[in-house]
Coordinates of N, CA and C in Angstrom, one line a residue:
M217 N -35.1 13.5 -44.6 CA -36.2 14.5 -44.8 C -37.4 14.1 -43.9
N218 N -38.0 15.0 -43.2 CA -39.1 14.8 -42.3 C -40.4 14.9 -43.0
F219 N -41.2 13.8 -43.0 CA -42.5 13.8 -43.7 C -43.6 13.9 -42.7
D220 N -43.4 14.0 -41.4 CA -44.4 14.2 -40.4 C -44.8 15.7 -40.4
P221 N -46.0 16.0 -40.9 CA -46.4 17.4 -40.9 C -46.4 18.1 -39.5
R222 N -46.7 17.3 -38.5 CA -46.7 17.9 -37.1 C -45.3 18.4 -36.8
K223 N -44.3 17.7 -37.2 CA -42.9 18.1 -36.9 C -42.4 19.2 -37.9
R224 N -42.8 19.1 -39.1 CA -42.4 20.1 -40.1 C -42.9 21.5 -39.9
F225 N -44.1 21.6 -39.3 CA -44.8 22.9 -39.2 C -44.9 23.4 -37.8
S226 N -44.7 22.6 -36.8 CA -44.9 23.0 -35.4 C -44.1 24.2 -35.0
D227 N -42.9 24.2 -35.5 CA -42.0 25.3 -35.1 C -42.2 26.6 -35.9
R228 N -43.2 26.6 -36.8 CA -43.4 27.7 -37.7 C -44.7 28.5 -37.4
V229 N -45.5 27.9 -36.5 CA -46.8 28.5 -36.2 C -46.8 29.9 -35.7
E230 N -45.8 30.2 -34.8 CA -45.7 31.5 -34.3 C -45.5 32.6 -35.4
N231 N -44.6 32.3 -36.3 CA -44.3 33.2 -37.4 C -45.5 33.3 -38.3
Y232 N -46.2 32.2 -38.6 CA -47.4 32.2 -39.4 C -48.4 33.2 -38.9
V233 N -48.7 33.0 -37.6 CA -49.7 33.9 -37.0 C -49.3 35.3 -36.9
K234 N -48.0 35.5 -36.7 CA -47.4 36.9 -36.6 C -47.4 37.6 -37.9
Y235 N -47.1 37.0 -39.0 CA -46.9 37.6 -40.2 C -48.0 37.4 -41.3
R236 N -48.9 36.5 -41.0 CA -50.0 36.3 -41.9 C -50.9 37.5 -41.9
P237 N -51.1 38.2 -43.1 CA -52.0 39.3 -43.1 C -53.4 39.0 -42.7
H238 N -54.1 39.9 -42.0 CA -55.5 39.7 -41.6 C -56.3 40.2 -42.8
Y239 N -57.6 39.8 -42.7 CA -58.5 40.3 -43.8 C -58.9 41.7 -43.4
P240 N -59.1 42.5 -44.5 CA -59.5 43.9 -44.2 C -60.9 44.0 -43.7
E241 N -61.2 45.0 -43.0 CA -62.6 45.2 -42.5 C -63.6 45.4 -43.7
E242 N -63.1 45.9 -44.8 CA -63.9 46.1 -46.0 C -64.5 44.8 -46.5
L243 N -63.9 43.7 -46.2 CA -64.4 42.4 -46.6 C -65.9 42.2 -46.1
L244 N -66.1 42.7 -44.9 CA -67.5 42.6 -44.4 C -68.5 43.5 -45.2
D245 N -68.0 44.7 -45.5 CA -68.8 45.6 -46.4 C -69.2 44.9 -47.7
F246 N -68.2 44.2 -48.3 CA -68.4 43.5 -49.5 C -69.4 42.4 -49.4
M247 N -69.2 41.6 -48.3 CA -70.1 40.5 -48.0 C -71.6 41.0 -47.7
K248 N -71.7 42.1 -47.1 CA -73.0 42.6 -46.8 C -73.7 43.1 -48.1
A249 N -72.9 43.7 -49.0 CA -73.4 44.2 -50.3 C -73.7 43.1 -51.2
E250 N -72.8 42.2 -51.4 CA -72.9 41.1 -52.4 C -73.7 39.9 -52.0
C251 N -73.6 39.6 -50.7 CA -74.2 38.3 -50.2 C -75.4 38.5 -49.3
G252 N -75.7 39.8 -49.0 CA -76.8 40.1 -48.1 C -76.5 39.7 -46.6
L253 N -75.3 39.7 -46.3 CA -74.8 39.3 -44.9 C -75.3 40.4 -44.0
D254 N -75.9 40.0 -42.8 CA -76.3 40.9 -41.8 C -76.1 40.2 -40.4
Q255 N -76.5 40.9 -39.4 CA -76.2 40.4 -38.0 C -76.9 39.1 -37.7
S256 N -78.0 38.8 -38.5 CA -78.7 37.5 -38.2 C -78.2 36.4 -39.1
S257 N -77.2 36.6 -40.0 CA -76.6 35.6 -40.8 C -75.8 34.6 -40.1
V258 N -75.9 33.4 -40.5 CA -75.1 32.3 -40.0 C -74.0 31.9 -41.0
I259 N -72.8 31.9 -40.5 CA -71.6 31.7 -41.4 C -70.9 30.4 -40.9
A260 N -70.5 29.6 -41.9 CA -69.7 28.4 -41.6 C -68.3 28.7 -42.2
D261 N -67.3 28.8 -41.3 CA -65.9 29.1 -41.8 C -65.2 27.7 -41.9
I262 N -65.4 27.0 -43.0 CA -64.9 25.7 -43.2 C -63.4 25.8 -43.5
G263 N -62.6 25.0 -42.9 CA -61.2 25.0 -43.1 C -60.6 26.3 -42.6
S264 N -61.0 26.7 -41.4 CA -60.6 28.0 -40.9 C -59.1 28.2 -40.5
G265 N -58.4 27.1 -40.4 CA -57.0 27.2 -40.1 C -56.8 27.8 -38.8
T266 N -56.1 29.0 -38.8 CA -55.8 29.7 -37.5 C -57.0 30.5 -37.1
G267 N -58.0 30.6 -37.9 CA -59.2 31.3 -37.4 C -59.2 32.8 -37.7
I268 N -58.3 33.3 -38.6 CA -58.2 34.7 -38.9 C -59.5 35.3 -39.4
S269 N -60.2 34.6 -40.3 CA -61.4 35.2 -40.8 C -62.5 35.0 -39.7
S270 N -62.5 33.9 -39.0 CA -63.5 33.7 -37.9 C -63.4 34.8 -36.9
E271 N -62.2 35.3 -36.6 CA -62.1 36.4 -35.6 C -62.8 37.6 -36.2
L272 N -62.6 37.9 -37.4 CA -63.2 39.1 -38.1 C -64.8 39.0 -38.0
F273 N -65.3 37.8 -38.3 CA -66.7 37.6 -38.2 C -67.3 37.7 -36.8
L274 N -66.6 37.2 -35.8 CA -67.0 37.2 -34.4 C -67.0 38.6 -33.9
K275 N -66.0 39.4 -34.2 CA -65.9 40.8 -33.8 C -67.0 41.6 -34.3
N276 N -67.6 41.2 -35.4 CA -68.6 42.0 -36.0 C -70.0 41.4 -35.9
G277 N -70.2 40.5 -35.0 CA -71.5 39.9 -34.8 C -71.9 38.9 -35.7

């Protein structure tokens, strides 16, 4: 059994990125309404992994 995570997961990255669902655009509407998020807000995406949520935030300012 291989316990080295780099070897265990390296060949799965492409499928993860391809099939991992993205966050819906409505997430931003929710964050605006519930958290007061606006264009001047600063967000820290801790543990962003592949950056799927970061991409959503960057596209929307």
